mmCIF file of C-alpha atoms and ligand atoms in Angstrom:
data_model
loop_
_atom_site.group_PDB
_atom_site.id
_atom_site.type_symbol
_atom_site.label_atom_id
_atom_site.label_comp_id
_atom_site.label_asym_id
_atom_site.label_seq_id
_atom_site.Cartn_x
_atom_site.Cartn_y
_atom_site.Cartn_z
ATOM 1 C CA MET O 1 21.410 -5.206 17.828
ATOM 2 C CA ASN O 2 20.701 -7.429 14.828
ATOM 3 C CA LEU O 3 19.694 -5.411 11.896
ATOM 4 C CA LYS O 4 18.620 -6.416 8.308
ATOM 5 C CA ILE O 5 19.593 -3.879 5.984
ATOM 6 C CA ALA O 6 18.426 -3.851 2.254
ATOM 7 C CA LEU O 7 20.998 -2.325 0.019
ATOM 8 C CA LEU O 8 19.703 -0.752 -3.209
ATOM 9 C CA PRO O 9 22.712 0.716 -4.839
ATOM 10 C CA GLY O 10 20.946 1.724 -8.011
ATOM 11 C CA ASP O 11 22.822 3.495 -10.873
ATOM 12 C CA GLY O 12 25.622 5.683 -11.719
ATOM 13 C CA ILE O 13 27.786 6.646 -8.586
ATOM 14 C CA GLY O 14 25.226 4.558 -6.411
ATOM 15 C CA PRO O 15 27.221 1.345 -6.006
ATOM 16 C CA GLU O 16 30.332 3.312 -5.168
ATOM 17 C CA ILE O 17 28.733 5.612 -2.473
ATOM 18 C CA VAL O 18 26.737 2.955 -0.918
ATOM 19 C CA GLY O 19 29.859 0.682 -0.776
ATOM 20 C CA GLU O 20 31.538 3.400 1.407
ATOM 21 C CA ALA O 21 28.550 3.823 3.590
ATOM 22 C CA VAL O 22 28.553 -0.199 4.330
ATOM 23 C CA ARG O 23 32.022 0.245 5.214
ATOM 24 C CA VAL O 24 31.279 2.787 7.784
ATOM 25 C CA LEU O 25 28.389 0.852 8.975
ATOM 26 C CA ASP O 26 30.602 -2.292 9.451
ATOM 27 C CA ALA O 27 32.989 -0.147 11.444
ATOM 28 C CA VAL O 28 30.098 0.735 13.521
ATOM 29 C CA ALA O 29 28.935 -2.796 13.949
ATOM 30 C CA GLY O 30 32.564 -4.032 14.979
ATOM 31 C CA LYS O 31 33.045 -1.088 17.401
ATOM 32 C CA PHE O 32 29.585 -1.217 19.239
ATOM 33 C CA GLY O 33 29.089 -5.052 18.952
ATOM 34 C CA HIS O 34 26.138 -4.978 16.491
ATOM 35 C CA LYS O 35 25.286 -7.502 13.595
ATOM 36 C CA PHE O 36 24.334 -5.971 10.455
ATOM 37 C CA ALA O 37 23.117 -8.174 7.614
ATOM 38 C CA TYR O 38 22.974 -6.921 4.075
ATOM 39 C CA ASP O 39 20.736 -8.016 1.086
ATOM 40 C CA LYS O 40 21.417 -6.385 -2.101
ATOM 41 C CA ALA O 41 18.713 -5.779 -4.669
ATOM 42 C CA LEU O 42 18.303 -3.986 -7.906
ATOM 43 C CA VAL O 43 16.510 -0.706 -8.841
ATOM 44 C CA GLY O 44 16.437 1.964 -11.400
ATOM 45 C CA ALA O 45 18.048 1.553 -14.928
ATOM 46 C CA CYS O 46 20.099 -1.351 -13.831
ATOM 47 C CA ALA O 47 16.991 -3.182 -12.798
ATOM 48 C CA ILE O 48 15.439 -2.255 -16.238
ATOM 49 C CA ASP O 49 18.575 -3.715 -17.811
ATOM 50 C CA ALA O 50 18.337 -6.978 -15.911
ATOM 51 C CA THR O 51 14.623 -7.516 -15.630
ATOM 52 C CA GLY O 52 12.678 -4.962 -17.677
ATOM 53 C CA ASP O 53 11.125 -3.596 -14.546
ATOM 54 C CA PRO O 54 12.755 -0.540 -12.593
ATOM 55 C CA TYR O 55 11.340 -2.008 -9.165
ATOM 56 C CA PRO O 56 11.144 -5.887 -9.634
ATOM 57 C CA GLU O 57 8.958 -7.852 -7.225
ATOM 58 C CA ALA O 58 12.211 -9.462 -5.917
ATOM 59 C CA THR O 59 13.328 -6.017 -4.714
ATOM 60 C CA HIS O 60 10.158 -5.185 -3.179
ATOM 61 C CA ARG O 61 10.254 -8.485 -1.256
ATOM 62 C CA ILE O 62 13.762 -7.801 -0.070
ATOM 63 C CA CYS O 63 12.775 -4.417 0.982
ATOM 64 C CA SER O 64 9.616 -5.450 2.926
ATOM 65 C CA GLU O 65 11.510 -8.215 4.691
ATOM 66 C CA SER O 66 14.346 -5.874 5.943
ATOM 67 C CA ASP O 67 14.170 -3.537 8.915
ATOM 68 C CA VAL O 68 15.539 -0.559 6.860
ATOM 69 C CA VAL O 69 16.738 0.309 3.269
ATOM 70 C CA LEU O 70 19.940 2.058 2.225
ATOM 71 C CA PHE O 71 19.381 3.531 -1.167
ATOM 72 C CA GLY O 72 22.023 5.039 -3.580
ATOM 73 C CA ALA O 73 20.511 6.685 -6.582
ATOM 74 C CA ILE O 74 18.825 6.083 -9.688
ATOM 75 C CA GLY O 75 18.634 7.595 -13.323
ATOM 76 C CA ASP O 76 20.522 7.142 -16.571
ATOM 77 C CA PRO O 77 21.132 9.544 -19.490
ATOM 78 C CA ARG O 78 19.822 6.853 -21.884
ATOM 79 C CA TYR O 79 16.319 7.500 -20.459
ATOM 80 C CA ASP O 80 16.625 11.238 -19.695
ATOM 81 C CA ASN O 81 17.169 11.922 -23.409
ATOM 82 C CA ASP O 82 14.443 9.666 -24.518
ATOM 83 C CA PRO O 83 11.001 11.258 -23.865
ATOM 84 C CA ALA O 84 9.310 8.371 -25.511
ATOM 85 C CA ALA O 85 10.889 5.602 -23.267
ATOM 86 C CA LYS O 86 7.963 3.425 -21.913
ATOM 87 C CA VAL O 87 9.722 2.405 -18.878
ATOM 88 C CA ARG O 88 11.905 4.904 -16.771
ATOM 89 C CA PRO O 89 14.038 4.470 -13.852
ATOM 90 C CA GLU O 90 12.019 7.168 -11.877
ATOM 91 C CA GLN O 91 8.881 5.007 -12.095
ATOM 92 C CA GLY O 92 10.728 2.430 -9.913
ATOM 93 C CA LEU O 93 11.458 5.087 -7.311
ATOM 94 C CA LEU O 94 7.787 6.232 -7.372
ATOM 95 C CA ARG O 95 6.399 2.621 -7.146
ATOM 96 C CA MET O 96 8.751 1.761 -4.344
ATOM 97 C CA ARG O 97 7.824 4.863 -2.201
ATOM 98 C CA LYS O 98 4.112 3.977 -2.695
ATOM 99 C CA ALA O 99 4.596 0.209 -2.226
ATOM 100 C CA LEU O 100 6.683 0.647 1.033
ATOM 101 C CA GLY O 101 4.251 3.340 2.296
ATOM 102 C CA LEU O 102 6.952 5.925 2.571
ATOM 103 C CA TYR O 103 4.786 8.786 2.865
ATOM 104 C CA ALA O 104 7.163 11.508 4.356
ATOM 105 C CA ASN O 105 10.596 12.417 3.265
ATOM 106 C CA ILE O 106 12.652 14.148 5.776
ATOM 107 C CA ARG O 107 15.396 16.301 4.521
ATOM 108 C CA PRO O 108 17.650 18.085 7.033
ATOM 109 C CA LEU O 109 19.568 20.964 5.842
ATOM 110 C CA ALA O 110 22.436 22.066 8.020
ATOM 111 C CA VAL O 111 25.564 24.157 7.008
ATOM 112 C CA PHE O 112 28.937 22.831 8.147
ATOM 113 C CA ASP O 113 30.873 25.944 9.440
ATOM 114 C CA SER O 114 33.898 24.705 7.533
ATOM 115 C CA LEU O 115 31.872 24.606 4.308
ATOM 116 C CA ALA O 116 29.877 27.828 4.618
ATOM 117 C CA HIS O 117 32.173 29.719 2.239
ATOM 118 C CA ARG O 118 31.446 27.220 -0.673
ATOM 119 C CA SER O 119 27.787 28.147 -0.829
ATOM 120 C CA PRO O 120 26.911 30.363 -3.792
ATOM 121 C CA LEU O 121 25.039 32.464 -1.307
ATOM 122 C CA LYS O 122 26.839 34.964 0.954
ATOM 123 C CA THR O 123 28.498 33.330 4.030
ATOM 124 C CA GLU O 124 26.682 35.550 6.438
ATOM 125 C CA ILE O 125 23.483 34.456 5.118
ATOM 126 C CA VAL O 126 23.998 30.689 5.386
ATOM 127 C CA ARG O 127 25.959 30.559 8.420
ATOM 128 C CA GLY O 128 23.954 28.758 11.133
ATOM 129 C CA ALA O 129 21.187 27.853 8.812
ATOM 130 C CA ASP O 130 19.623 24.540 10.240
ATOM 131 C CA PHE O 131 16.262 23.555 9.112
ATOM 132 C CA VAL O 132 14.404 20.257 8.140
ATOM 133 C CA CYS O 133 11.914 19.976 5.206
ATOM 134 C CA VAL O 134 9.273 17.362 5.626
ATOM 135 C CA ARG O 135 7.921 16.482 2.034
ATOM 136 C CA GLU O 136 4.695 14.350 1.507
ATOM 137 C CA LEU O 137 5.898 11.817 -0.656
ATOM 138 C CA THR O 138 3.081 9.433 -1.755
ATOM 139 C CA GLY O 139 0.206 11.804 -2.685
ATOM 140 C CA GLY O 140 -0.462 14.866 -4.775
ATOM 141 C CA ILE O 141 0.086 15.473 -8.358
ATOM 142 C CA TYR O 142 2.713 12.612 -8.585
ATOM 143 C CA PHE O 143 0.128 10.053 -8.000
ATOM 144 C CA GLY O 144 -3.196 11.507 -8.770
ATOM 145 C CA ARG O 145 -5.277 10.114 -11.627
ATOM 146 C CA PRO O 146 -6.291 10.719 -14.075
ATOM 147 C CA GLN O 147 -3.135 11.684 -15.739
ATOM 148 C CA GLY O 148 -2.306 11.507 -19.417
ATOM 149 C CA ARG O 149 -2.998 12.832 -22.828
ATOM 150 C CA SER O 150 -6.158 13.496 -24.931
ATOM 151 C CA GLU O 151 -6.670 11.293 -27.997
ATOM 152 C CA ASP O 152 -5.301 13.862 -30.565
ATOM 153 C CA GLY O 153 -2.262 14.246 -28.082
ATOM 154 C CA ASN O 154 -2.633 17.958 -27.893
ATOM 155 C CA THR O 155 -3.945 18.291 -24.479
ATOM 156 C CA ALA O 156 -2.405 16.828 -21.376
ATOM 157 C CA TYR O 157 -3.631 16.641 -17.766
ATOM 158 C CA ASP O 158 -2.424 15.816 -14.227
ATOM 159 C CA THR O 159 -4.590 15.606 -11.011
ATOM 160 C CA CYS O 160 -3.683 16.776 -7.595
ATOM 161 C CA VAL O 161 -5.467 14.846 -4.953
ATOM 162 C CA TYR O 162 -5.063 14.748 -1.189
ATOM 163 C CA THR O 163 -7.284 13.200 1.465
ATOM 164 C CA ARG O 164 -7.517 14.286 4.978
ATOM 165 C CA GLU O 165 -5.845 11.077 6.071
ATOM 166 C CA GLU O 166 -2.704 11.688 4.027
ATOM 167 C CA ILE O 167 -2.636 15.519 5.184
ATOM 168 C CA GLU O 168 -3.037 14.631 8.607
ATOM 169 C CA ARG O 169 -0.293 11.896 9.085
ATOM 170 C CA VAL O 170 2.482 13.994 7.463
ATOM 171 C CA LEU O 171 1.500 16.995 9.432
ATOM 172 C CA ARG O 172 1.472 15.062 12.724
ATOM 173 C CA LEU O 173 5.037 13.864 11.840
ATOM 174 C CA ALA O 174 6.182 17.658 11.204
ATOM 175 C CA PHE O 175 4.562 18.948 14.352
ATOM 176 C CA ASP O 176 6.398 16.123 16.361
ATOM 177 C CA LEU O 177 9.670 16.879 14.754
ATOM 178 C CA ALA O 178 9.089 20.543 15.433
ATOM 179 C CA ALA O 179 8.435 19.761 19.102
ATOM 180 C CA SER O 180 11.772 17.978 19.339
ATOM 181 C CA ARG O 181 13.682 20.980 17.917
ATOM 182 C CA ARG O 182 13.226 24.736 18.094
ATOM 183 C CA LYS O 183 9.424 24.549 18.141
ATOM 184 C CA LYS O 184 8.647 26.439 14.950
ATOM 185 C CA LEU O 185 6.778 24.960 11.993
ATOM 186 C CA THR O 186 6.121 26.620 8.568
ATOM 187 C CA VAL O 187 3.367 25.209 6.470
ATOM 188 C CA VAL O 188 3.990 25.946 2.770
ATOM 189 C CA ASP O 189 1.180 25.795 0.438
ATOM 190 C CA LYS O 190 -0.667 27.651 -2.364
ATOM 191 C CA ALA O 191 -3.896 28.118 -0.549
ATOM 192 C CA ASN O 192 -4.725 31.400 -2.513
ATOM 193 C CA VAL O 193 -5.173 29.313 -5.507
ATOM 194 C CA ILE O 194 -5.536 25.686 -5.280
ATOM 195 C CA ALA O 195 -7.945 23.632 -3.511
ATOM 196 C CA THR O 196 -5.674 20.682 -2.113
ATOM 197 C CA SER O 197 -3.605 23.652 -0.467
ATOM 198 C CA ARG O 198 -6.754 24.977 1.178
ATOM 199 C CA LEU O 199 -7.465 21.588 2.794
ATOM 200 C CA TRP O 200 -3.926 21.382 4.082
ATOM 201 C CA ARG O 201 -4.243 24.664 5.623
ATOM 202 C CA GLN O 202 -7.615 23.918 7.205
ATOM 203 C CA ILE O 203 -6.308 20.718 8.698
ATOM 204 C CA ALA O 204 -3.041 22.358 10.050
ATOM 205 C CA LYS O 205 -5.066 25.053 11.663
ATOM 206 C CA GLU O 206 -7.216 22.224 13.243
ATOM 207 C CA MET O 207 -4.232 20.735 14.635
ATOM 208 C CA GLU O 208 -2.630 23.687 15.962
ATOM 209 C CA PRO O 209 -4.378 23.632 19.422
ATOM 210 C CA SER O 210 -3.182 20.275 20.250
ATOM 211 C CA TYR O 211 0.246 21.544 19.650
ATOM 212 C CA GLY O 212 0.170 24.626 21.827
ATOM 213 C CA GLU O 213 4.017 25.073 22.375
ATOM 214 C CA ILE O 214 4.677 25.148 18.528
ATOM 215 C CA GLU O 215 4.689 28.340 16.720
ATOM 216 C CA VAL O 216 2.957 27.855 13.438
ATOM 217 C CA GLU O 217 3.276 30.059 10.333
ATOM 218 C CA TYR O 218 1.614 29.688 6.877
ATOM 219 C CA MET O 219 3.472 30.489 3.806
ATOM 220 C CA PHE O 220 2.759 30.575 0.158
ATOM 221 C CA VAL O 221 5.168 28.474 -1.780
ATOM 222 C CA ASP O 222 6.292 31.260 -3.957
ATOM 223 C CA ASN O 223 7.192 33.483 -1.064
ATOM 224 C CA ALA O 224 8.831 30.449 0.674
ATOM 225 C CA ALA O 225 11.042 29.770 -2.314
ATOM 226 C CA MET O 226 12.321 33.342 -1.911
ATOM 227 C CA GLN O 227 12.647 33.291 1.916
ATOM 228 C CA ILE O 228 14.491 29.968 1.917
ATOM 229 C CA ILE O 229 17.519 31.547 0.076
ATOM 230 C CA GLN O 230 17.171 34.984 1.653
ATOM 231 C CA ARG O 231 16.919 34.154 5.255
ATOM 232 C CA PRO O 232 17.465 30.337 5.637
ATOM 233 C CA SER O 233 18.031 30.593 9.322
ATOM 234 C CA HIS O 234 14.543 31.749 9.876
ATOM 235 C CA PHE O 235 13.234 28.224 9.454
ATOM 236 C CA ASP O 236 13.111 25.262 11.745
ATOM 237 C CA VAL O 237 10.641 22.808 10.259
ATOM 238 C CA ILE O 238 9.051 23.227 7.015
ATOM 239 C CA VAL O 239 6.142 20.919 5.874
ATOM 240 C CA THR O 240 4.631 20.850 2.392
ATOM 241 C CA GLU O 241 3.168 18.564 -0.317
ATOM 242 C CA ASN O 242 4.904 16.374 -2.720
ATOM 243 C CA LEU O 243 5.652 18.690 -5.711
ATOM 244 C CA PHE O 244 6.403 21.734 -3.729
ATOM 245 C CA GLY O 245 8.680 19.812 -1.564
ATOM 246 C CA ASP O 246 10.640 18.280 -4.447
ATOM 247 C CA ILE O 247 11.473 21.768 -5.805
ATOM 248 C CA LEU O 248 12.095 23.605 -2.458
ATOM 249 C CA THR O 249 14.380 20.818 -1.129
ATOM 250 C CA ASP O 250 16.740 21.066 -4.377
ATOM 251 C CA GLU O 251 16.644 24.860 -3.964
ATOM 252 C CA ALA O 252 17.601 24.402 -0.298
ATOM 253 C CA SER O 253 20.433 22.159 -1.115
ATOM 254 C CA VAL O 254 22.512 24.960 -2.548
ATOM 255 C CA ILE O 255 22.620 26.528 0.725
ATOM 256 C CA SER O 256 24.996 23.916 2.121
ATOM 257 C CA GLY O 257 27.584 24.453 -0.569
ATOM 258 C CA SER O 258 27.390 20.828 -1.988
ATOM 259 C CA LEU O 259 24.633 18.613 -2.961
ATOM 260 C CA GLY O 260 27.219 15.790 -1.927
ATOM 261 C CA MET O 261 26.718 16.456 1.825
ATOM 262 C CA LEU O 262 22.812 16.080 2.165
ATOM 263 C CA PRO O 263 21.122 13.045 3.476
ATOM 264 C CA SER O 264 17.463 11.998 3.753
ATOM 265 C CA ALA O 265 15.077 9.651 5.305
ATOM 266 C CA SER O 266 11.824 8.496 4.029
ATOM 267 C CA VAL O 267 9.524 7.035 6.492
ATOM 268 C CA GLY O 268 6.071 5.779 6.991
ATOM 269 C CA ALA O 269 4.354 2.495 7.385
ATOM 270 C CA ARG O 270 7.091 0.198 8.683
ATOM 271 C CA VAL O 271 10.420 0.015 6.742
ATOM 272 C CA ALA O 272 12.215 3.221 6.432
ATOM 273 C CA LEU O 273 14.523 4.251 3.631
ATOM 274 C CA PHE O 274 17.738 6.381 3.666
ATOM 275 C CA GLU O 275 19.327 8.045 0.657
ATOM 276 C CA PRO O 276 21.566 10.857 -0.318
ATOM 277 C CA ILE O 277 19.389 13.603 -1.925
ATOM 278 C CA HIS O 278 21.731 13.944 -4.970
ATOM 279 C CA GLY O 279 21.249 11.950 -8.175
ATOM 280 C CA SER O 280 23.141 9.319 -9.918
ATOM 281 C CA TYR O 281 25.769 11.684 -11.288
ATOM 282 C CA PRO O 282 26.517 9.331 -14.276
ATOM 283 C CA GLN O 283 29.557 11.426 -15.475
ATOM 284 C CA ALA O 284 31.531 10.406 -12.287
ATOM 285 C CA ALA O 285 30.533 6.773 -12.272
ATOM 286 C CA GLY O 286 33.400 4.474 -11.867
ATOM 287 C CA ARG O 287 35.886 7.332 -11.329
ATOM 288 C CA ASN O 288 36.351 7.327 -7.663
ATOM 289 C CA ILE O 289 35.609 10.877 -7.293
ATOM 290 C CA ALA O 290 31.945 11.022 -5.870
ATOM 291 C CA ASN O 291 31.498 12.305 -2.542
ATOM 292 C CA PRO O 292 30.284 9.576 -0.268
ATOM 293 C CA MET O 293 29.409 11.805 2.515
ATOM 294 C CA ALA O 294 25.658 12.224 1.982
ATOM 295 C CA THR O 295 25.262 8.501 1.873
ATOM 296 C CA ILE O 296 27.255 8.117 4.951
ATOM 297 C CA LEU O 297 25.256 10.831 6.771
ATOM 298 C CA SER O 298 22.075 8.942 5.514
ATOM 299 C CA ALA O 299 23.454 5.731 7.353
ATOM 300 C CA ALA O 300 23.770 8.037 10.425
ATOM 301 C CA MET O 301 20.175 8.809 10.135
ATOM 302 C CA LEU O 302 19.410 5.181 9.713
ATOM 303 C CA LEU O 303 21.385 4.142 12.859
ATOM 304 C CA GLU O 304 19.490 7.095 14.887
ATOM 305 C CA HIS O 305 16.293 5.938 13.416
ATOM 306 C CA VAL O 306 16.774 2.483 14.817
ATOM 307 C CA GLY O 307 17.662 3.940 18.183
ATOM 308 C CA LEU O 308 21.363 3.659 17.815
ATOM 309 C CA LYS O 309 21.922 7.502 18.825
ATOM 310 C CA THR O 310 25.556 7.180 19.899
ATOM 311 C CA GLU O 311 26.354 5.189 16.816
ATOM 312 C CA GLY O 312 24.901 7.828 14.671
ATOM 313 C CA ARG O 313 26.709 10.566 16.487
ATOM 314 C CA ALA O 314 29.979 8.666 16.148
ATOM 315 C CA VAL O 315 29.497 8.472 12.232
ATOM 316 C CA ARG O 316 28.516 12.496 12.219
ATOM 317 C CA GLU O 317 31.731 13.194 14.262
ATOM 318 C CA SER O 318 33.888 11.098 11.939
ATOM 319 C CA VAL O 319 32.501 12.914 8.938
ATOM 320 C CA ASP O 320 33.152 16.284 10.641
ATOM 321 C CA LEU O 321 36.752 15.149 11.263
ATOM 322 C CA ALA O 322 37.212 14.287 7.658
ATOM 323 C CA ILE O 323 36.058 17.736 6.796
ATOM 324 C CA ARG O 324 38.248 19.439 9.376
ATOM 325 C CA GLU O 325 41.112 17.532 8.230
ATOM 326 C CA GLY O 326 40.640 17.999 4.457
ATOM 327 C CA VAL O 327 39.965 14.431 3.718
ATOM 328 C CA VAL O 328 37.350 15.132 1.175
ATOM 329 C CA THR O 329 36.445 14.758 -2.550
ATOM 330 C CA GLU O 330 37.152 17.443 -4.980
ATOM 331 C CA ASP O 331 33.536 18.892 -4.825
ATOM 332 C CA ILE O 332 34.261 20.337 -1.319
ATOM 333 C CA ALA O 333 38.048 20.577 -1.391
ATOM 334 C CA ASN O 334 39.522 24.127 -0.978
ATOM 335 C CA PRO O 335 40.672 25.456 -4.390
ATOM 336 C CA GLY O 336 44.492 24.559 -4.807
ATOM 337 C CA GLU O 337 44.358 21.919 -1.968
ATOM 338 C CA LYS O 338 44.566 18.122 -2.319
ATOM 339 C CA SER O 339 41.385 16.177 -2.661
ATOM 340 C CA PHE O 340 40.832 12.552 -1.970
ATOM 341 C CA GLY O 341 38.899 9.619 -3.763
ATOM 342 C CA THR O 342 35.644 8.301 -2.748
ATOM 343 C CA THR O 343 37.255 5.179 -1.286
ATOM 344 C CA GLU O 344 39.830 7.236 0.616
ATOM 345 C CA VAL O 345 37.157 9.459 2.194
ATOM 346 C CA GLY O 346 35.083 6.260 3.160
ATOM 347 C CA SER O 347 38.232 4.601 4.712
ATOM 348 C CA PHE O 348 39.113 7.565 6.657
ATOM 349 C CA ILE O 349 35.610 7.859 8.062
ATOM 350 C CA ALA O 350 35.279 4.171 8.789
ATOM 351 C CA GLY O 351 38.669 4.223 10.463
ATOM 352 C CA LYS O 352 37.708 7.040 12.747
ATOM 353 C CA ILE O 353 34.680 5.312 14.079
HETATM 354 C C1 LIG U 401 13.648 13.329 -5.685
HETATM 355 C C2 LIG U 401 13.679 13.105 -7.061
HETATM 356 C C3 LIG U 401 12.504 12.352 -7.635
HETATM 357 C C4 LIG U 401 11.335 12.976 -7.292
HETATM 358 C C5 LIG U 401 12.606 11.892 -9.096
HETATM 359 C C6 LIG U 401 13.807 11.304 -9.576
HETATM 360 C C7 LIG U 401 11.392 11.095 -9.426
HETATM 361 O O1 LIG U 401 13.683 14.417 -7.845
HETATM 362 O O2 LIG U 401 13.750 12.412 -4.865
HETATM 363 O O3 LIG U 401 13.410 14.512 -5.164
HETATM 364 O O4 LIG U 401 10.701 13.762 -8.082
HETATM 365 O O5 LIG U 401 10.624 12.866 -6.331
HETATM 366 MG MG1 LIG U 402 13.762 16.067 -6.473
#
């Protein structure tokens, strides 16, 4: 297969972890006889530094003309600590999602048996947890207008807006995903208080009959926040709006023991984007200590997305092997045991393809 892959390493550890994922992708191309062509582009703080814009037109063009995008991370302490900054790296990410029509963010949460003991939750609670969060990504309060401040600066407002079309398409994706898994769907909302949630719930109920084999449950977001860590193995597919999904997926990430292990896919109109769920971890940048596994597993999702299932599995098996043999970075190494650098972990996994 010929594949055009846009590479957006971004900030902080982004370039290092994307570099290792590319090494693994190259090993896949070599072994299975594919041709992957890469096109690199700027996004985030590094794009602001170079062009003044966190998502420059040139980057959008490269993404639009590619089959898939592999994304590292964005964010820089220079902006986090400056609430008055006019341009922020995060704006680039939001504009990119909107411009590429990436309306669903898919975050699988599975616990590697050999890492279950690293979770801050009790091992017996997290063992066997295996669910997927589907987060709506281009609507809701993130994008609703008006948004801003009153003239005197003492009142601020955001607007949460959802249309039937926006809700239906992401629910459809979640129902289909549940159909391909254990056939359970949890719709998370706050329908007891907010109007957009009531529309979500109404539409989900309308869709239920056409997915007869799926068991659907409705859960308020505050309750869901509790259930996800109290009994994570209860869930199969969770679907929710943008802001709730942002919060719940960070919460869910602690179940697995390390943020450095979790991949994600953002899908929608045409081009799909794959990225680790962790941030740019600026303190680790350039030190060869960042865990590349979340990005490498994102590359596995990328391969599966374009239909290369065997190749995706080969990547996952190599990651498993690295974990079993202890070729891991310090965040997941057992206390007192040797840990490896970003590049060593990447070479090991690429070498096992
Ligand atoms: C995420 C991040 C982003 C979001 C930030 C960086 C804008 O937290 O991808 O979950 O809130 O969507
Ligand atoms: Mg987030």
